[in-house]
DNA sequence: CATTTTAATCGTAATATTGCGATAATGGGA
DNA sequence: TCCCATTATCGCAATATTACGATTAAAATG
């Protein structure tokens, strides 16, 4: 899971999709400044991770966050990063 | 940041440290089942990321979560994974 | 001081990731 | 049907990550 978001390009894709909060058709390539092939590859990885979905819309493909999976990610990271308070204050 | 936790071994280390909620001196090697060199390398990456700290305790080194940085991670992931609700319900 | 224990570092091989040009595949017009 | 626009996929080079044995460093102990 962390791997899916462990690359600047993929973080940028996700942030862009979140910002738009809607389906985005293809402007990702200009947005990222990466080659079309590279962009497509990152999108594929995010799709494989389940965090985004792409629907064919005629000649375009529209991408958007999958809110359900997104929430799962949110919760899982939340659980993982639960509170930690070293009782001793300083360590050792 | 995501990269720091984007490897099973490093996740295991962090979970172990959280579970113990204290300083852990060296049992990580047996815990992980990896070579000592490999374990040390992962610990170094986590230290570089700032999420753990290691203090020399005589001949041992004790590791523990840095609660402050840990909280920062928690909050940053929280912000990143803020709520997303596609208004249209289904995408496209 | 020599030895032992623990951890870090070095060097290197194996593997994975990333990026991109070239090449398909698909659908919508002219 | 023949192009054109948009994506996906392939093949490959460059780079990064991972793992491990060997070596080094540091500290405690006899």
mmCIF file of C-alpha atoms (C1' of nucleotides) in Angstrom:
data_model
loop_
_atom_site.group_PDB
_atom_site.id
_atom_site.type_symbol
_atom_site.label_atom_id
_atom_site.label_comp_id
_atom_site.label_asym_id
_atom_site.label_seq_id
_atom_site.Cartn_x
_atom_site.Cartn_y
_atom_site.Cartn_z
ATOM 1 C CA UNK A 1 0.000 0.000 0.000
ATOM 2 C CA UNK A 2 2.668 2.463 0.946
ATOM 3 C CA UNK A 3 4.476 1.523 -2.220
ATOM 4 C CA UNK A 4 1.602 2.797 -4.318
ATOM 5 C CA UNK A 5 2.092 6.285 -2.957
ATOM 6 C CA UNK A 6 5.856 6.080 -2.660
ATOM 7 C CA UNK A 7 6.626 8.021 -5.802
ATOM 8 C CA UNK A 8 6.360 11.764 -6.436
ATOM 9 C CA UNK A 9 4.545 11.294 -9.724
ATOM 10 C CA UNK A 10 1.903 9.098 -8.164
ATOM 11 C CA UNK A 11 1.449 11.455 -5.249
ATOM 12 C CA UNK A 12 1.015 14.277 -7.756
ATOM 13 C CA UNK A 13 -1.601 12.288 -9.659
ATOM 14 C CA UNK A 14 -3.553 11.570 -6.513
ATOM 15 C CA UNK A 15 -3.381 15.152 -5.295
ATOM 16 C CA UNK A 16 -4.561 16.398 -8.639
ATOM 17 C CA UNK A 17 -7.484 13.998 -8.649
ATOM 18 C CA UNK A 18 -8.377 14.972 -5.098
ATOM 19 C CA UNK A 19 -8.163 18.664 -5.937
ATOM 20 C CA UNK A 20 -10.473 18.262 -8.922
ATOM 21 C CA UNK A 21 -12.690 15.930 -6.935
ATOM 22 C CA UNK A 22 -14.059 14.597 -10.197
ATOM 23 C CA UNK A 23 -13.163 12.627 -13.242
ATOM 24 C CA UNK A 24 -10.181 13.874 -15.126
ATOM 25 C CA UNK A 25 -9.711 12.989 -18.737
ATOM 26 C CA UNK A 26 -6.169 12.963 -19.938
ATOM 27 C CA UNK A 27 -4.714 16.268 -18.787
ATOM 28 C CA UNK A 28 -2.501 14.297 -16.470
ATOM 29 C CA UNK A 29 0.265 14.130 -19.053
ATOM 30 C CA UNK A 30 0.689 17.911 -19.259
ATOM 31 C CA UNK A 31 0.134 18.198 -15.532
ATOM 32 C CA UNK A 32 3.000 15.897 -14.680
ATOM 33 C CA UNK A 33 5.473 16.858 -17.361
ATOM 34 C CA UNK A 34 6.303 13.232 -17.927
ATOM 35 C CA UNK A 35 6.063 11.274 -21.137
ATOM 36 C CA UNK A 36 2.703 9.820 -21.991
ATOM 37 C CA UNK A 37 4.000 6.289 -21.606
ATOM 38 C CA UNK A 38 5.396 7.002 -18.167
ATOM 39 C CA UNK A 39 2.211 8.650 -17.013
ATOM 40 C CA UNK A 40 0.182 5.722 -18.243
ATOM 41 C CA UNK A 41 2.433 3.383 -16.329
ATOM 42 C CA UNK A 42 1.950 5.245 -13.057
ATOM 43 C CA UNK A 43 -1.778 5.335 -13.629
ATOM 44 C CA UNK A 44 -1.716 1.612 -14.141
ATOM 45 C CA UNK A 45 0.059 1.086 -10.849
ATOM 46 C CA UNK A 46 -2.470 3.203 -9.027
ATOM 47 C CA UNK A 47 -5.242 1.293 -10.728
ATOM 48 C CA UNK A 48 -3.655 -1.998 -9.735
ATOM 49 C CA UNK A 49 -3.497 -0.743 -6.176
ATOM 50 C CA UNK A 50 -7.222 -0.067 -6.528
ATOM 51 C CA UNK A 51 -6.952 3.495 -5.363
ATOM 52 C CA UNK A 52 -8.119 5.026 -8.631
ATOM 53 C CA UNK A 53 -10.420 3.864 -11.350
ATOM 54 C CA UNK A 54 -10.448 4.642 -15.034
ATOM 55 C CA UNK A 55 -13.540 4.544 -17.162
ATOM 56 C CA UNK A 56 -13.457 4.656 -20.922
ATOM 57 C CA UNK A 57 -15.358 7.660 -22.189
ATOM 58 C CA UNK A 58 -15.304 7.429 -25.927
ATOM 59 C CA UNK A 59 -11.817 8.160 -27.078
ATOM 60 C CA UNK A 60 -10.736 9.335 -23.640
ATOM 61 C CA UNK A 61 -10.261 7.618 -20.342
ATOM 62 C CA UNK A 62 -11.447 9.388 -17.239
ATOM 63 C CA UNK A 63 -9.729 8.827 -13.943
ATOM 64 C CA UNK A 64 -10.915 9.469 -10.454
ATOM 65 C CA UNK A 65 -10.269 8.388 -6.905
ATOM 66 C CA UNK A 66 -12.177 5.369 -5.698
ATOM 67 C CA UNK A 67 -13.652 6.853 -2.519
ATOM 68 C CA UNK A 68 -14.183 3.462 -0.954
ATOM 69 C CA UNK A 69 -10.611 2.303 -1.346
ATOM 70 C CA UNK A 70 -9.400 5.773 -0.487
ATOM 71 C CA UNK A 71 -11.167 5.524 2.839
ATOM 72 C CA UNK A 72 -9.658 2.118 3.438
ATOM 73 C CA UNK A 73 -6.217 3.576 2.902
ATOM 74 C CA UNK A 74 -7.020 6.415 5.254
ATOM 75 C CA UNK A 75 -8.153 4.066 7.956
ATOM 76 C CA UNK A 76 -5.309 1.650 7.565
ATOM 77 C CA UNK A 77 -2.693 4.346 7.819
ATOM 78 C CA UNK A 78 -4.557 5.719 10.782
ATOM 79 C CA UNK A 79 -4.427 2.382 12.520
ATOM 80 C CA UNK A 80 -0.799 1.921 11.667
ATOM 81 C CA UNK A 81 0.131 5.344 12.974
ATOM 82 C CA UNK A 82 -1.732 5.002 16.195
ATOM 83 C CA UNK A 83 -0.494 7.009 19.106
ATOM 84 C CA UNK A 84 2.873 6.207 20.475
ATOM 85 C CA UNK A 85 4.006 7.802 23.690
ATOM 86 C CA UNK A 86 7.158 6.451 25.178
ATOM 87 C CA UNK A 87 6.382 6.306 28.853
ATOM 88 C CA UNK A 88 9.935 7.194 29.821
ATOM 89 C CA UNK A 89 9.878 10.395 27.867
ATOM 90 C CA UNK A 90 13.356 10.071 26.472
ATOM 91 C CA UNK A 91 14.422 6.821 24.961
ATOM 92 C CA UNK A 92 16.990 4.828 26.948
ATOM 93 C CA UNK B 1 7.921 9.597 3.671
ATOM 94 C CA UNK B 2 5.866 6.842 2.148
ATOM 95 C CA UNK B 3 9.057 5.320 0.877
ATOM 96 C CA UNK B 4 10.322 4.868 4.408
ATOM 97 C CA UNK B 5 7.447 2.530 5.189
ATOM 98 C CA UNK B 6 7.240 0.984 1.734
ATOM 99 C CA UNK B 7 9.036 -2.219 2.595
ATOM 100 C CA UNK B 8 7.801 -5.208 4.596
ATOM 101 C CA UNK B 9 10.939 -5.366 6.693
ATOM 102 C CA UNK B 10 10.659 -1.736 7.714
ATOM 103 C CA UNK B 11 6.974 -2.084 8.489
ATOM 104 C CA UNK B 12 7.833 -5.082 10.630
ATOM 105 C CA UNK B 13 10.480 -3.127 12.480
ATOM 106 C CA UNK B 14 8.097 -0.276 13.186
ATOM 107 C CA UNK B 15 5.311 -2.576 14.301
ATOM 108 C CA UNK B 16 7.664 -4.382 16.621
ATOM 109 C CA UNK B 17 8.864 -1.129 18.151
ATOM 110 C CA UNK B 18 5.300 0.072 18.574
ATOM 111 C CA UNK B 19 4.263 -3.209 20.156
ATOM 112 C CA UNK B 20 7.089 -3.057 22.653
ATOM 113 C CA UNK B 21 6.528 0.668 23.147
ATOM 114 C CA UNK B 22 10.030 0.928 24.507
ATOM 115 C CA UNK B 23 13.622 0.710 23.549
ATOM 116 C CA UNK B 24 14.618 -2.503 21.889
ATOM 117 C CA UNK B 25 18.210 -3.569 21.936
ATOM 118 C CA UNK B 26 19.204 -5.726 19.070
ATOM 119 C CA UNK B 27 16.639 -8.510 18.965
ATOM 120 C CA UNK B 28 15.504 -7.125 15.650
ATOM 121 C CA UNK B 29 17.796 -9.446 13.738
ATOM 122 C CA UNK B 30 16.177 -12.620 15.042
ATOM 123 C CA UNK B 31 12.783 -10.980 14.851
ATOM 124 C CA UNK B 32 13.092 -10.265 11.145
ATOM 125 C CA UNK B 33 14.977 -13.314 10.006
ATOM 126 C CA UNK B 34 17.197 -11.190 7.850
ATOM 127 C CA UNK B 35 20.951 -10.927 7.926
ATOM 128 C CA UNK B 36 22.442 -8.545 10.422
ATOM 129 C CA UNK B 37 23.760 -6.298 7.670
ATOM 130 C CA UNK B 38 20.379 -6.080 5.991
ATOM 131 C CA UNK B 39 18.618 -5.306 9.229
ATOM 132 C CA UNK B 40 21.128 -2.613 10.011
ATOM 133 C CA UNK B 41 20.556 -1.105 6.585
ATOM 134 C CA UNK B 42 16.791 -0.894 7.097
ATOM 135 C CA UNK B 43 17.302 0.594 10.526
ATOM 136 C CA UNK B 44 19.537 3.191 8.981
ATOM 137 C CA UNK B 45 16.875 4.153 6.453
ATOM 138 C CA UNK B 46 14.317 4.518 9.195
ATOM 139 C CA UNK B 47 16.753 6.595 11.167
ATOM 140 C CA UNK B 48 17.452 8.768 8.139
ATOM 141 C CA UNK B 49 13.727 9.261 7.756
ATOM 142 C CA UNK B 50 13.777 10.378 11.378
ATOM 143 C CA UNK B 51 11.033 8.027 12.441
ATOM 144 C CA UNK B 52 13.183 6.031 14.833
ATOM 145 C CA UNK B 53 16.152 6.864 16.951
ATOM 146 C CA UNK B 54 19.002 4.709 18.125
ATOM 147 C CA UNK B 55 20.976 5.355 21.258
ATOM 148 C CA UNK B 56 24.187 3.617 22.065
ATOM 149 C CA UNK B 57 23.921 1.712 25.310
ATOM 150 C CA UNK B 58 27.321 0.294 25.988
ATOM 151 C CA UNK B 59 27.922 -2.445 23.484
ATOM 152 C CA UNK B 60 24.321 -2.427 22.325
ATOM 153 C CA UNK B 61 22.222 0.060 20.410
ATOM 154 C CA UNK B 62 18.669 0.625 21.531
ATOM 155 C CA UNK B 63 16.028 1.627 19.060
ATOM 156 C CA UNK B 64 12.683 3.223 19.594
ATOM 157 C CA UNK B 65 10.084 5.242 17.775
ATOM 158 C CA UNK B 66 10.515 8.989 17.866
ATOM 159 C CA UNK B 67 7.033 9.934 19.097
ATOM 160 C CA UNK B 68 7.296 13.443 17.738
ATOM 161 C CA UNK B 69 8.147 12.424 14.198
ATOM 162 C CA UNK B 70 5.702 9.557 14.442
ATOM 163 C CA UNK B 71 2.936 12.030 15.161
ATOM 164 C CA UNK B 72 4.016 14.147 12.233
ATOM 165 C CA UNK B 73 3.747 11.136 9.971
ATOM 166 C CA UNK B 74 0.348 10.361 11.381
ATOM 167 C CA UNK B 75 -0.888 13.865 10.751
ATOM 168 C CA UNK B 76 0.594 14.174 7.306
ATOM 169 C CA UNK B 77 -0.970 10.940 6.122
ATOM 170 C CA UNK B 78 -4.192 12.076 7.684
ATOM 171 C CA UNK B 79 -4.104 15.308 5.743
ATOM 172 C CA UNK B 80 -3.181 13.545 2.560
ATOM 173 C CA UNK B 81 -5.977 11.029 2.913
ATOM 174 C CA UNK B 82 -8.601 13.581 3.700
ATOM 175 C CA UNK B 83 -12.137 12.709 2.808
ATOM 176 C CA UNK B 84 -12.994 12.291 -0.818
ATOM 177 C CA UNK B 85 -16.595 11.915 -1.815
ATOM 178 C CA UNK B 86 -17.289 12.056 -5.498
ATOM 179 C CA UNK B 87 -20.425 14.108 -5.659
ATOM 180 C CA UNK B 88 -21.793 12.143 -8.585
ATOM 181 C CA UNK B 89 -21.584 8.894 -6.705
ATOM 182 C CA UNK B 90 -20.287 6.891 -9.633
ATOM 183 C CA UNK B 91 -17.371 8.183 -11.619
ATOM 184 C CA UNK B 92 -18.178 9.395 -15.150
ATOM 185 C "C1'" DC C 1 46.321 -6.030 26.021
ATOM 186 C "C1'" DA C 2 43.769 -9.893 23.738
ATOM 187 C "C1'" DT C 3 39.135 -11.522 23.236
ATOM 188 C "C1'" DT C 4 34.365 -11.350 22.685
ATOM 189 C "C1'" DT C 5 30.091 -9.191 21.533
ATOM 190 C "C1'" DT C 6 27.348 -6.049 19.045
ATOM 191 C "C1'" DA C 7 26.457 -2.983 15.373
ATOM 192 C "C1'" DA C 8 27.905 -0.292 11.224
ATOM 193 C "C1'" DT C 9 29.981 -0.133 6.788
ATOM 194 C "C1'" DC C 10 31.877 -1.886 2.366
ATOM 195 C "C1'" DG C 11 31.627 -4.322 -1.892
ATOM 196 C "C1'" DT C 12 28.894 -6.727 -4.871
ATOM 197 C "C1'" DA C 13 25.290 -9.536 -7.080
ATOM 198 C "C1'" DA C 14 20.425 -9.939 -7.938
ATOM 199 C "C1'" DT C 15 16.301 -7.749 -8.614
ATOM 200 C "C1'" DA C 16 12.969 -3.905 -9.124
ATOM 201 C "C1'" DT C 17 11.712 0.567 -10.532
ATOM 202 C "C1'" DT C 18 11.594 4.321 -13.530
ATOM 203 C "C1'" DG C 19 11.468 6.738 -17.902
ATOM 204 C "C1'" DC C 20 10.988 7.011 -22.682
ATOM 205 C "C1'" DG C 21 10.629 6.158 -27.708
ATOM 206 C "C1'" DA C 22 8.319 3.167 -30.737
ATOM 207 C "C1'" DT C 23 4.522 0.581 -31.647
ATOM 208 C "C1'" DA C 24 -0.132 -1.169 -31.108
ATOM 209 C "C1'" DA C 25 -5.187 -0.647 -30.096
ATOM 210 C "C1'" DT C 26 -9.515 1.828 -29.961
ATOM 211 C "C1'" DG C 27 -13.034 4.972 -31.092
ATOM 212 C "C1'" DG C 28 -14.680 9.261 -33.401
ATOM 213 C "C1'" DG C 29 -15.036 12.039 -37.201
ATOM 214 C "C1'" DA C 30 -14.093 13.687 -42.370
ATOM 215 C "C1'" DT D 1 -12.850 3.744 -45.380
ATOM 216 C "C1'" DC D 2 -8.923 6.607 -44.114
ATOM 217 C "C1'" DC D 3 -6.975 9.624 -40.823
ATOM 218 C "C1'" DC D 4 -6.579 11.601 -36.151
ATOM 219 C "C1'" DA D 5 -6.614 11.815 -31.223
ATOM 220 C "C1'" DT D 6 -6.048 9.302 -27.066
ATOM 221 C "C1'" DT D 7 -4.273 5.359 -24.261
ATOM 222 C "C1'" DA D 8 -2.041 1.186 -23.518
ATOM 223 C "C1'" DT D 9 1.726 -1.858 -24.177
ATOM 224 C "C1'" DC D 10 6.450 -3.362 -25.542
ATOM 225 C "C1'" DG D 11 11.392 -3.228 -25.342
ATOM 226 C "C1'" DC D 12 15.195 -1.418 -23.448
ATOM 227 C "C1'" DA D 13 18.534 1.520 -20.945
ATOM 228 C "C1'" DA D 14 19.550 3.868 -16.649
ATOM 229 C "C1'" DT D 15 19.070 3.914 -11.981
ATOM 230 C "C1'" DA D 16 17.669 2.387 -7.322
ATOM 231 C "C1'" DT D 17 16.712 -1.038 -3.974
ATOM 232 C "C1'" DT D 18 17.528 -5.125 -1.552
ATOM 233 C "C1'" DA D 19 20.213 -8.786 0.481
ATOM 234 C "C1'" DC D 20 24.277 -10.760 2.174
ATOM 235 C "C1'" DG D 21 29.099 -12.086 3.291
ATOM 236 C "C1'" DA D 22 33.233 -9.941 4.795
ATOM 237 C "C1'" DT D 23 35.347 -6.475 7.179
ATOM 238 C "C1'" DT D 24 35.716 -2.725 10.400
ATOM 239 C "C1'" DA D 25 34.640 -0.105 14.715
ATOM 240 C "C1'" DA D 26 33.615 0.334 19.468
ATOM 241 C "C1'" DA D 27 32.983 -1.114 23.999
ATOM 242 C "C1'" DA D 28 32.984 -4.390 27.828
ATOM 243 C "C1'" DT D 29 35.554 -8.095 30.121
ATOM 244 C "C1'" DG D 30 39.057 -11.425 31.587
#
